[in-house]
Short mmCIF file of C-alpha atoms and ligand atoms in Angstrom, two decimals:
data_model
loop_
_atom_site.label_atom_id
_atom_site.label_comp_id
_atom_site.label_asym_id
_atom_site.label_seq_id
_atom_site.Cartn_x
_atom_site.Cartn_y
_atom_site.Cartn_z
CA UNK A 1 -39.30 -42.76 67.50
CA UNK A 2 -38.14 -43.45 71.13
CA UNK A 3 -36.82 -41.18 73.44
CA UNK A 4 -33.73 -43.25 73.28
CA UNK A 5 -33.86 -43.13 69.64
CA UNK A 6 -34.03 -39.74 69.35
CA UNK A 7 -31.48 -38.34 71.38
CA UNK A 8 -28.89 -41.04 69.77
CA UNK A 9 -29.61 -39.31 66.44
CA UNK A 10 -29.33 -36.07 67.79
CA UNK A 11 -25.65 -36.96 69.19
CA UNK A 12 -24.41 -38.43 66.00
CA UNK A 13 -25.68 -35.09 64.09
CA UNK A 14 -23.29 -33.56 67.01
CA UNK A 15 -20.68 -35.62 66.13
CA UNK A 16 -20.84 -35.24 62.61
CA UNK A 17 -20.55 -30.80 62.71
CA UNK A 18 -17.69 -31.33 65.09
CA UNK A 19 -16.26 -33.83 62.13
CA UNK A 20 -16.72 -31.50 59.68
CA UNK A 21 -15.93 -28.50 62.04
CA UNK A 22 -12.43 -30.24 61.94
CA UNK A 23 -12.09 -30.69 58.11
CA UNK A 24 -9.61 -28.01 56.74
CA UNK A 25 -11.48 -25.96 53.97
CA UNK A 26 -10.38 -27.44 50.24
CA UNK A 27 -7.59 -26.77 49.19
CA UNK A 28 -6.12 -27.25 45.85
CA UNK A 29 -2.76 -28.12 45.05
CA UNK A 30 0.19 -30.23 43.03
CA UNK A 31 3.48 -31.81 44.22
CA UNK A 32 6.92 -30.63 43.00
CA UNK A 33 8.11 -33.01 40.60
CA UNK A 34 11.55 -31.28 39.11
CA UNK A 35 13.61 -28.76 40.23
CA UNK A 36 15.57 -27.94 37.45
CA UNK A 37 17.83 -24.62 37.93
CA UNK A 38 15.55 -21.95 39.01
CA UNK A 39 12.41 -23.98 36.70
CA UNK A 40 9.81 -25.94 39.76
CA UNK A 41 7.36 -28.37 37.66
CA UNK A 42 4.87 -29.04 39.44
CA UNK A 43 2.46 -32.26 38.71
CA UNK A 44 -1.24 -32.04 39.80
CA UNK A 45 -4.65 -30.45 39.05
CA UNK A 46 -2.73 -28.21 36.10
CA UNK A 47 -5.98 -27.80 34.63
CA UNK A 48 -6.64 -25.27 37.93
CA UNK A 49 -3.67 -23.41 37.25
CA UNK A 50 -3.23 -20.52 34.81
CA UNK A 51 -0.41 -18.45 33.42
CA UNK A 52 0.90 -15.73 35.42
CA UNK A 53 -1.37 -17.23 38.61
CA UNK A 54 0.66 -18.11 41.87
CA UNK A 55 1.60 -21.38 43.75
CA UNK A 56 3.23 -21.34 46.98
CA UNK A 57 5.27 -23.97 47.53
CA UNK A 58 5.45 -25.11 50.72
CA UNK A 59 9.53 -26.23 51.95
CA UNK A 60 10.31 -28.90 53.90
CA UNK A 61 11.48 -28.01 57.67
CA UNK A 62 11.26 -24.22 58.27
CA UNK A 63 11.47 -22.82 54.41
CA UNK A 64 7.44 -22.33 54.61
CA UNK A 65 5.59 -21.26 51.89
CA UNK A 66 7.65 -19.70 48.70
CA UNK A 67 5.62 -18.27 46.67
CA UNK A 68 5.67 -18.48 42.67
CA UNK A 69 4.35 -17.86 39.47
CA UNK A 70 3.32 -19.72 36.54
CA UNK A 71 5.83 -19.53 33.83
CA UNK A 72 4.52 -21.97 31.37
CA UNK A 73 3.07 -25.78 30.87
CA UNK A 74 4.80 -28.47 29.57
CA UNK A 75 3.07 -31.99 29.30
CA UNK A 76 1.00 -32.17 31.99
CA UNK A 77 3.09 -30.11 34.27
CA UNK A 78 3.52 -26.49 35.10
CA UNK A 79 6.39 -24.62 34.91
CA UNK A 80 6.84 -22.12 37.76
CA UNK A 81 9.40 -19.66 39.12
CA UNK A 82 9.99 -18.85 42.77
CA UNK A 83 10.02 -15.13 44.41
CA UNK A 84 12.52 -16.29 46.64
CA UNK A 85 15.36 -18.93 47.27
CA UNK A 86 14.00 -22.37 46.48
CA UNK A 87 16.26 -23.69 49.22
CA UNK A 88 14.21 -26.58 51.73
CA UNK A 89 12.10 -27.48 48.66
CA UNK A 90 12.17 -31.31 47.92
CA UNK A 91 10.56 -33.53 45.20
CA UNK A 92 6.77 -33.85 46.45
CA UNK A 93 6.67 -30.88 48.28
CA UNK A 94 2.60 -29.50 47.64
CA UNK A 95 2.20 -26.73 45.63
CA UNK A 96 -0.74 -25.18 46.30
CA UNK A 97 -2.91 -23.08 44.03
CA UNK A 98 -3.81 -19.43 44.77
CA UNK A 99 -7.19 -17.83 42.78
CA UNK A 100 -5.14 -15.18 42.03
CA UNK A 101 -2.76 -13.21 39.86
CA UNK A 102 0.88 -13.51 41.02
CA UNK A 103 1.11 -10.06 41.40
CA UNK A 104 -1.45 -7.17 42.40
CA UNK A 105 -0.52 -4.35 44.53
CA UNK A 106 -2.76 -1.87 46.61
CA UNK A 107 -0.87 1.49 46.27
CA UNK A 108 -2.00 4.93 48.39
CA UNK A 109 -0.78 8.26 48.86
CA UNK A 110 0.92 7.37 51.79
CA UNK A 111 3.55 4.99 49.61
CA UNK A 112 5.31 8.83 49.27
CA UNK A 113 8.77 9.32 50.85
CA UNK A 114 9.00 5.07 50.70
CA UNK A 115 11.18 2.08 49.35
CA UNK A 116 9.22 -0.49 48.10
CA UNK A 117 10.31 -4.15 46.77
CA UNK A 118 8.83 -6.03 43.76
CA UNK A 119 5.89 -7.31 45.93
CA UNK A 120 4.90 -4.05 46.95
CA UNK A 121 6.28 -4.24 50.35
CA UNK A 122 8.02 -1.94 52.61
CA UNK A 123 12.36 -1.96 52.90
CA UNK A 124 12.73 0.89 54.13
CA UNK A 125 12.68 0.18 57.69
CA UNK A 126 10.07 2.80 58.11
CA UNK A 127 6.97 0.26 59.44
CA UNK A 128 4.12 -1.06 57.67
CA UNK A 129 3.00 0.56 54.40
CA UNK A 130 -0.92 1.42 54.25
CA UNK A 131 -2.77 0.34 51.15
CA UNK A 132 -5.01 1.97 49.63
CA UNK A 133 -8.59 0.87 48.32
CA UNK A 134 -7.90 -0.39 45.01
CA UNK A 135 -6.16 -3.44 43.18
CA UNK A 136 -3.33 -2.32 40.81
CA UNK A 137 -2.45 -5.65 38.94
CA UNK A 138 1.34 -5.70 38.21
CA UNK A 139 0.36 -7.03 34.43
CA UNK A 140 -1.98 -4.04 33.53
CA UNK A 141 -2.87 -3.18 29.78
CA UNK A 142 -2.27 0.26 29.00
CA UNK A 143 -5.30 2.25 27.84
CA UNK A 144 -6.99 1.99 25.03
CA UNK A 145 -5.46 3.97 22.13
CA UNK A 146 -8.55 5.41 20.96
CA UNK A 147 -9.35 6.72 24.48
CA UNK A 148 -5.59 7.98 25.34
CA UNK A 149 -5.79 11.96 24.99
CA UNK A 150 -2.60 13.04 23.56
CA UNK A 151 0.63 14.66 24.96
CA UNK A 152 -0.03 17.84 27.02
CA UNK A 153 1.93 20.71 27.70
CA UNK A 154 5.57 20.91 28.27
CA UNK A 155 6.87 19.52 31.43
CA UNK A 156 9.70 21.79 33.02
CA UNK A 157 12.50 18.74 33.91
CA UNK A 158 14.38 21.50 35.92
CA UNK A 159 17.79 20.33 33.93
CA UNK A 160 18.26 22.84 30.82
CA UNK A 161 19.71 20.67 28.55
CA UNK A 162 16.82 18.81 28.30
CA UNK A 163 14.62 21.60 28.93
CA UNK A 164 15.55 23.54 25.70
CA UNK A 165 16.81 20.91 23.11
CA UNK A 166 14.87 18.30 23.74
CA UNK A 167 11.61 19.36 25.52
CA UNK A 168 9.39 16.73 26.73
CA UNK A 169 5.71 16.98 27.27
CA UNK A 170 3.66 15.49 29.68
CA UNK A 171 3.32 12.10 28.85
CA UNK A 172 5.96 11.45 26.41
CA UNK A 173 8.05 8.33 26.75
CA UNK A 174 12.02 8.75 26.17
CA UNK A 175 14.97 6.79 26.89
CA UNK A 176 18.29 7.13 28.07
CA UNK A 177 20.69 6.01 26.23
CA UNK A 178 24.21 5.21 27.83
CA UNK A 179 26.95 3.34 29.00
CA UNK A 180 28.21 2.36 32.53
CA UNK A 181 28.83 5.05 34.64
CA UNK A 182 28.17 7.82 32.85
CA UNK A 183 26.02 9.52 34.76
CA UNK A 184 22.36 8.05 35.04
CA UNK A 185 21.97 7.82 38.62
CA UNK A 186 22.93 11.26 38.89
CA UNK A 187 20.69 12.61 36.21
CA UNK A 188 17.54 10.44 37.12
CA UNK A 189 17.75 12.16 40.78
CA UNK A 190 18.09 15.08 39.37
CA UNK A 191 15.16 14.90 37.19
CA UNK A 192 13.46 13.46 40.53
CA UNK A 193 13.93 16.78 42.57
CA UNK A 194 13.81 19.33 39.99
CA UNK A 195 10.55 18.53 38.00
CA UNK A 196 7.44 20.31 37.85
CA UNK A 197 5.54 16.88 38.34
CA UNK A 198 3.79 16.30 41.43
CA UNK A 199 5.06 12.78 41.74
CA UNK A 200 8.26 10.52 40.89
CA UNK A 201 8.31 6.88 40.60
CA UNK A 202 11.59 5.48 40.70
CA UNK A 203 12.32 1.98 39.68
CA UNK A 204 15.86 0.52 39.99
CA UNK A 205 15.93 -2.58 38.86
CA UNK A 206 18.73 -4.95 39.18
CA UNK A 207 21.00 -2.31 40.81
CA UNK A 208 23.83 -3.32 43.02
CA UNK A 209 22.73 -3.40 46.50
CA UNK A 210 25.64 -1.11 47.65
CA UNK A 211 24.27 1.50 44.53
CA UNK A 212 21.17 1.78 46.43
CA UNK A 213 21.39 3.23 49.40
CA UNK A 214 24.11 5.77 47.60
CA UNK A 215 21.56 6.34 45.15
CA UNK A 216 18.60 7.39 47.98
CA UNK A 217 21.13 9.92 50.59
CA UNK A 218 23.39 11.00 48.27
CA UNK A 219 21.67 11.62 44.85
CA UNK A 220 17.72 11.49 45.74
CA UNK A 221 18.18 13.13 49.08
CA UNK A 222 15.60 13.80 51.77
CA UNK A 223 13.47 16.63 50.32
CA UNK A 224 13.63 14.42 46.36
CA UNK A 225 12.85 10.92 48.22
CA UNK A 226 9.43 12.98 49.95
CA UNK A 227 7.59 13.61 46.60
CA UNK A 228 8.68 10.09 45.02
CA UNK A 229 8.09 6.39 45.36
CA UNK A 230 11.37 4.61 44.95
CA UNK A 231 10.92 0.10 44.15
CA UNK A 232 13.56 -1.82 43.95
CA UNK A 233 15.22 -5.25 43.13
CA UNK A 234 18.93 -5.68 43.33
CA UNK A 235 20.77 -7.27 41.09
CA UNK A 236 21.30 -10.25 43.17
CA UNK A 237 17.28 -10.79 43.32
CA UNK A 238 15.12 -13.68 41.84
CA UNK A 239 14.74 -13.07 38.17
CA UNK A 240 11.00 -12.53 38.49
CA UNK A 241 11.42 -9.83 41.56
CA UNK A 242 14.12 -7.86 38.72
CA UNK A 243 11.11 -8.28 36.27
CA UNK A 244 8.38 -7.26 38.68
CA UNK A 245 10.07 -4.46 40.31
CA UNK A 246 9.87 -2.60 36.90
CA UNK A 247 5.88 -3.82 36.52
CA UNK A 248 5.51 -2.40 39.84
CA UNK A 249 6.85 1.07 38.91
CA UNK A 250 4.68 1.52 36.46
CA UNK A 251 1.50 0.12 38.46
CA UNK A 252 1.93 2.68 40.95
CA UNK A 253 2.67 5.52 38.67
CA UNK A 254 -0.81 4.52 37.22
CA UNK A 255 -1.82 5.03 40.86
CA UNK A 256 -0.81 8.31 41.33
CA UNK A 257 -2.06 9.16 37.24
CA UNK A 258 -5.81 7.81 38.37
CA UNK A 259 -5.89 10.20 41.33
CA UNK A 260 -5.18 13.14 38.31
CA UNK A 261 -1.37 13.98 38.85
CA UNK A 262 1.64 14.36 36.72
CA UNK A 263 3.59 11.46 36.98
CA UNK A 264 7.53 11.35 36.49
CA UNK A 265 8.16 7.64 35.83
CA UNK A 266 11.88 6.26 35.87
CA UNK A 267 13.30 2.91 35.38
CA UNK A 268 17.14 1.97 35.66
CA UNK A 269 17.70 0.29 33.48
CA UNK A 270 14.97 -1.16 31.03
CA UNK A 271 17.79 -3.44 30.22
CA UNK A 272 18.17 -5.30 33.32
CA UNK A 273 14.59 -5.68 32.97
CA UNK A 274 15.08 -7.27 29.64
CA UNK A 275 18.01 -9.51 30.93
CA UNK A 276 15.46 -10.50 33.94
CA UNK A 277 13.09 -11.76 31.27
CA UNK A 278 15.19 -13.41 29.32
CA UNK A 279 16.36 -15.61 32.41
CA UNK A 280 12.31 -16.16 32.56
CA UNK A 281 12.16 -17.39 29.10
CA UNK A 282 15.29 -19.62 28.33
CA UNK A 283 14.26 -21.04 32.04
CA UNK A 284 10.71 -21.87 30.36
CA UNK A 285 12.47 -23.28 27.42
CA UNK A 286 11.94 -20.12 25.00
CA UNK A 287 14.62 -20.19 21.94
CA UNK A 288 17.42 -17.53 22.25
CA UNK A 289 17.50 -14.98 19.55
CA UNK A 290 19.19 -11.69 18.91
CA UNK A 291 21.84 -11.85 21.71
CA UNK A 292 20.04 -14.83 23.37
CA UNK A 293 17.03 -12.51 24.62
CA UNK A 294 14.11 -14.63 24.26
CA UNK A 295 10.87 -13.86 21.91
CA UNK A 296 8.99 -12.85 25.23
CA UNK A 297 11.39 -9.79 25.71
CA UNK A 298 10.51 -8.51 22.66
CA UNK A 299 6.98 -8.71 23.28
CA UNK A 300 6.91 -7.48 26.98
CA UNK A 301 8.97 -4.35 26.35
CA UNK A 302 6.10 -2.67 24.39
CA UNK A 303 3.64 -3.94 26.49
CA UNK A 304 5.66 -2.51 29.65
CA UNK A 305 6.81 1.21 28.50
CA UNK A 306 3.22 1.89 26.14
CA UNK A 307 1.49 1.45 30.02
CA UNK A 308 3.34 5.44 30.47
CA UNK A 309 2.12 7.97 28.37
CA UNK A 310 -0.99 10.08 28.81
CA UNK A 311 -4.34 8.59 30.43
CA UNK A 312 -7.79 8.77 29.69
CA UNK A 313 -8.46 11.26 32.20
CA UNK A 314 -6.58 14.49 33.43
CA UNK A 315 -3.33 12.76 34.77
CA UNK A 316 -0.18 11.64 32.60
CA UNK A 317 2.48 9.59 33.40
CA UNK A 318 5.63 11.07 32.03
CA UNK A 319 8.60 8.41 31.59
CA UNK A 320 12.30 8.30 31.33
CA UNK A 321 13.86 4.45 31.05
CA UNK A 322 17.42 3.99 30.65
CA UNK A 323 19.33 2.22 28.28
CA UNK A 324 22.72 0.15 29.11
CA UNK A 325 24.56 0.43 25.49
CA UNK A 326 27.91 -1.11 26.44
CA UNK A 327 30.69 -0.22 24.12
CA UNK A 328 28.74 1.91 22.66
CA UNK A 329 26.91 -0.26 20.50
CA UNK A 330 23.57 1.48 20.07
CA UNK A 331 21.98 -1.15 18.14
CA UNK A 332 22.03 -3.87 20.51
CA UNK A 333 18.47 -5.78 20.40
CA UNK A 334 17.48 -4.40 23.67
CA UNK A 335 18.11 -1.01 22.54
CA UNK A 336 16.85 -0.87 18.92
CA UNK A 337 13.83 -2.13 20.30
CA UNK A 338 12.88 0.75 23.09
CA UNK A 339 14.28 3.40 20.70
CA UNK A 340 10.98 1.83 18.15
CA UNK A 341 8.88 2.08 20.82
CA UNK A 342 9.11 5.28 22.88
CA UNK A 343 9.20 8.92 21.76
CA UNK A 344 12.68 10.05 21.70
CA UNK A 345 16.03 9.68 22.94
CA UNK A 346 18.80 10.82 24.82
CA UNK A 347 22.16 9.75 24.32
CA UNK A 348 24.54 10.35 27.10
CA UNK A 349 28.30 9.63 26.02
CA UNK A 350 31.34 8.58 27.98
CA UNK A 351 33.86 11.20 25.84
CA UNK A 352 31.44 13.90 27.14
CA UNK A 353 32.02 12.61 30.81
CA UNK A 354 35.39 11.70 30.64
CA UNK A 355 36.07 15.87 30.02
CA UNK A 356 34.39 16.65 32.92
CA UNK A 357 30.93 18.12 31.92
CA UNK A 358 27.56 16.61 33.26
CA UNK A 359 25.03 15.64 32.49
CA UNK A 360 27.33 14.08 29.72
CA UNK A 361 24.06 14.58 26.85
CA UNK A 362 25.13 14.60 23.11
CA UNK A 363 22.30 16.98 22.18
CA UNK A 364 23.24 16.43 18.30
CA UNK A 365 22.60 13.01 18.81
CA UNK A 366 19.54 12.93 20.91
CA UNK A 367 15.87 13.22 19.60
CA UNK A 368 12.72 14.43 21.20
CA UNK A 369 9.60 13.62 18.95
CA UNK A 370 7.48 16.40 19.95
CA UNK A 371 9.75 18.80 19.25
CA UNK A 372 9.91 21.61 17.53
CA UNK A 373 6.01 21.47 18.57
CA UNK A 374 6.77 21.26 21.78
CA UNK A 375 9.25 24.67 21.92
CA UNK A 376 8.30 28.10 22.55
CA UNK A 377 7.80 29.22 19.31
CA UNK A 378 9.53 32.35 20.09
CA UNK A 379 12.51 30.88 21.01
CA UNK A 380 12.77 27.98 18.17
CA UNK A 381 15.08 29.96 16.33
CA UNK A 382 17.68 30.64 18.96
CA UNK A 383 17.31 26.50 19.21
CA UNK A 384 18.12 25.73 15.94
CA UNK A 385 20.89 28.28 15.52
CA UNK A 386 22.33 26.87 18.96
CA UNK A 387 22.16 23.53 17.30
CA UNK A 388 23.86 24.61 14.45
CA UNK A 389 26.50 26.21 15.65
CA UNK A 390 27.25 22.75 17.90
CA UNK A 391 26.67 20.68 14.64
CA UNK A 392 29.74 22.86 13.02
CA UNK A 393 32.06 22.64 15.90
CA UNK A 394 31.23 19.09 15.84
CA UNK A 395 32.51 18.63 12.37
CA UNK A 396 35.47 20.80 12.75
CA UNK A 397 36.40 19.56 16.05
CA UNK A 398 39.54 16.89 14.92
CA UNK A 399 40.66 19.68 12.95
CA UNK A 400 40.41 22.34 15.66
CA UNK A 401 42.28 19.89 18.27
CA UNK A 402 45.11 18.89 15.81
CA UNK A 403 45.55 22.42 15.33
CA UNK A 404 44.93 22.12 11.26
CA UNK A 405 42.48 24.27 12.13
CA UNK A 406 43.58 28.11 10.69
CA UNK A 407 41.07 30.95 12.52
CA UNK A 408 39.51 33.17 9.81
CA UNK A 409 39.42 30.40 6.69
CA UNK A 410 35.58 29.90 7.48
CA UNK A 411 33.35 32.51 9.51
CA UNK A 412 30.72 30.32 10.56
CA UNK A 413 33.36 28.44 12.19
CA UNK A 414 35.07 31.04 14.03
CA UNK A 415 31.62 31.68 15.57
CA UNK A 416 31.13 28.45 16.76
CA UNK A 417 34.68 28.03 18.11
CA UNK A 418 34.26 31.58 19.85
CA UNK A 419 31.24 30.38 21.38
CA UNK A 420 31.80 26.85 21.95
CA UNK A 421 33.12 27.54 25.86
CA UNK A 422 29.79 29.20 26.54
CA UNK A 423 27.63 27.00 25.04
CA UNK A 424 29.52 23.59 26.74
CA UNK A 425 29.23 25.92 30.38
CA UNK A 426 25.35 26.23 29.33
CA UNK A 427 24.92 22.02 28.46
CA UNK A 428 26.88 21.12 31.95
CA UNK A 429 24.89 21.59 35.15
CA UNK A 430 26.26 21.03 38.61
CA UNK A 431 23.69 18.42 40.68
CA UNK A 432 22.67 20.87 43.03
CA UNK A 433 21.39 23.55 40.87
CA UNK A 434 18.05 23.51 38.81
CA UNK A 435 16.98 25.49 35.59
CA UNK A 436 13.38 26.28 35.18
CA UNK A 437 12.46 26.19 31.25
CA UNK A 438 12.05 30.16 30.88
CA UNK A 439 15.39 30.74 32.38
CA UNK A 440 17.16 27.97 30.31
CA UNK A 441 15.52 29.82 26.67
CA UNK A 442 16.68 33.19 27.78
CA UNK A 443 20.22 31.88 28.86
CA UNK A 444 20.84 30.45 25.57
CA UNK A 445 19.46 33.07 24.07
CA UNK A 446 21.54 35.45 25.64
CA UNK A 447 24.74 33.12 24.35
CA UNK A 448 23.66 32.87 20.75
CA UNK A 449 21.64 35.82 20.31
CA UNK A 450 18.51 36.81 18.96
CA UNK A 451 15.12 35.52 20.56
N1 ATP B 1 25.79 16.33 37.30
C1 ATP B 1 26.93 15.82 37.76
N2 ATP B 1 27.83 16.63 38.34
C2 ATP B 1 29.00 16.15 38.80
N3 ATP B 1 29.39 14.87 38.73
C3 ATP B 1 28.55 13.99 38.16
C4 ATP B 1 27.28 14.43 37.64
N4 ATP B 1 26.66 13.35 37.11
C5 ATP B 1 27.51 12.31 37.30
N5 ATP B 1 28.63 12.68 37.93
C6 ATP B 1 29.78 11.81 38.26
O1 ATP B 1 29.70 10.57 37.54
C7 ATP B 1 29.75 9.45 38.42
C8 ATP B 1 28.90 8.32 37.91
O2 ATP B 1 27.56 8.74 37.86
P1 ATP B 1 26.34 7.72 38.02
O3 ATP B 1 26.50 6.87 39.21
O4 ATP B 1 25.13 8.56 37.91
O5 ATP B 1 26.55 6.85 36.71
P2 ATP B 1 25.64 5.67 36.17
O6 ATP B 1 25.57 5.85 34.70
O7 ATP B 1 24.37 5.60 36.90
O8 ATP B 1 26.54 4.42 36.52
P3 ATP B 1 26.14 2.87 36.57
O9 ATP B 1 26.05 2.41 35.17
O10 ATP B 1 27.29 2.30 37.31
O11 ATP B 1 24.84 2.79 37.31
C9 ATP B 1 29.29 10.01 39.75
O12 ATP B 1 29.84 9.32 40.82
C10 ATP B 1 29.77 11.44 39.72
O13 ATP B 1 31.09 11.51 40.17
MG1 MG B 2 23.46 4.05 38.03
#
């Protein structure tokens, strides 16, 4: 080889790095084919895609990159659904194809005293958010059942209704069961700054913006918003952020249960959850059923609420999810289904509101599974006679109003009428005032007598 010879090939090697310096890295990715309501399909490489993994579809002009997540295939297309407005995107927009999950979040300790959205970050106005170490998926399986360790000890919810009829232990799973405006807001913030857990995750999920805001200064306040972690999606969200928001909830209460706390875990309202998958489904062409929620609904809502409960280790997440039953029709789909699933229930009723006493809890119709394990043993019978003598005045009530109702033709009920003022003062509890479980037995006890 020639001089000459040589340093040619030595310039075209140049060439050839600064040629491939200038090659973008490979990139994977489809072109939008349909739009159809809030449905992308996207043609392409579907054999690279998988369910639940993301595309970001990039907009024409300055709509950027919107990202999604695989709904479903059809043909040789994938369905997706956007996390944002789809607005800018045109047919043959690329889609391109992320290696990842749609969703995975990196929680830390410092996430306390913050508003999150479904994706994890910040709206609160407060600056960035710092992660922590770890990966959370948003889809996580809950633990194995053999390994789960069972409930623990009762869990003082500061609110002595609950506290004394229908004691919950760490780890149990109830709902709420109620109807618009009845006071659910008001008792989940309660529940927030009053319990003996060390941490509260709040999820509100499909509230109305306005609600929220309400919701964090005037309910959750300052010193309840410090100890808690509050994600949400208004209603007027992307079906998948409504979904998410509630996945997210429960991926950082497993946070917080990994690092060994007690977890209070809230969602308002497992229903709009339910609604936001059904929107998912019927978009991916899922048959309507019961009420036209989609078979997916049915089959997410276990896998969502069984994620609370206890752990395999030392923490617990402890859960509360409420339940929209409009008209009070109890066994709407939604609701038949989470009463199945979790371990009790609380029904809060609008004729208990509408007289003025909150929380507005029918304690004769409500159900805590762990009880009467979970009570003081000492103080089970001053339970069950309270509960009696509430069951009575139930049954006599008509009567008693109408005035057909004659004092001295039945004992039992002239106790429970005599009573009845106490006992209602004892159920109702201003917002601003808590009950610790010991005080709440020996108040009732003190009303009904005996210990
Ligand atoms: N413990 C309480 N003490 C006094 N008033 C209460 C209490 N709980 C609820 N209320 C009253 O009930 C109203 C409605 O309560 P809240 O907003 O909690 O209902 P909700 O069931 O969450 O309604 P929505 O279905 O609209 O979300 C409150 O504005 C308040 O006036
Ligand atoms: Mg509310």
């Amino acid at each position: 080889m020639t001089q000459d010879q040589g340093g040619t090939a030595a310039r075209t090697l140049s060439g050839i790095r600064a040629g491939l310096e200038r090659v973008e890295p490979l990139e994977t990715y489809g072109r939008v084919v349909a739009i159809r309501g809030l449905l992308v399909e996207v043609a392409g490489p579907v054999a690279a895609m998988r369910l639940g993994g993301r595309l970001d579809v990039e907009g024409a002009g300055s709509a950027g990159l919107i990202p999604c997540e695989i709904i479903g295939f059809q043909g040789d297309r994938a369905l997706a659904m956007p996390f944002g407005s789809l607005e800018g995107v045109r047919r043959g927009c690329p889609a391109f194809v992320r290696d990842e999950a749609a969703g995975a979040i990196r929680p830390s300790p410092a996430w306390l005293g913050r508003v999150v959205d479904a994706l994890g970050r910040p709206v609160d106005g407060l600056g960035p958010l710092a992660n922590g170490p770890e990966i959370y998926p948003l889809r996580a399986d809950p633990p194995p059942a053999h390994a789960r360790r069972r409930v623990g000890k009762p869990l003082d919810l500061g609110v002595r209704c609950l506290n004394t009829f229908l004691t919950m232990c760490a780890g149990q799973r109830m709902g709420i069961f109620a109807g618009s405006g009845v006071g659910k807001s008001v008792l989940l913030s309660m529940l927030a700054r009053y319990t003996a857990a060390d941490v509260a995750v709040i999820g509100l999920v499909g509230e109305r913006g306005r609600e929220v805001q309400e919701f964090l200064q005037d309910d959750l306040g300052a010193a309840g918003l410090a100890r808690s972690v509050v994600v949400v999606a208004t209603s007027d969200e992307p079906a998948l952020m409504r979904r998410n928001a509630a996945y997210v909830t429960l991926s950082v209460a497993e946070h917080f249960r990994d690092q060994g706390a007690k977890v209070l875990c809230m969602i308002d309202s497992i229903t709009r959850f339910a609604m936001a998958q059904r929107d998912i489904g019927l978009a991916a062409g899922e048959p309507p059923t019961a009420k036209g929620y989609t078979p997916t609904v049915f089959s997410e809502l276990p896998r969502l609420l069984e994620r609370a409960g206890p752990g395999v280790g030392e923490g617990t997440i402890s859960a509360l999810f409420t339940v929209l039953v409009e008209g009070d029709d109890h066994n709407e789909p939604v609701a038949d289904a989470v009463r199945g699933i979790l371990d009790g229930h609380i029904v809060m009723e609008r004729s208990i509101a509408e007289r003025g006493r909150y929380p507005a809890v029918n304690v004769l119709r409500s159900v805590s599974r762990t009880m009467p394990r979970s009570c003081d043993p000492a103080f089970l019978p001053v339970v069950r006679r309270a509960r009696k003598l509430l069951a009575t005045y139930a049954d006599m009530e008509e009567l008693i109003r109408l005035g057909a109702y004659r004092a001295g033709a039945s004992p039992e009920v002239d106790e429970a009428v005599a009573l009845m003022p106490r006992l209602e003062a004892f159920l109702g509890q201003g917002k601003e005032e808590a009950t610790s479980i010991g005080d709440g037995y020996a108040r009732l006890a003190e009303i009904v007598g005996g210990s």
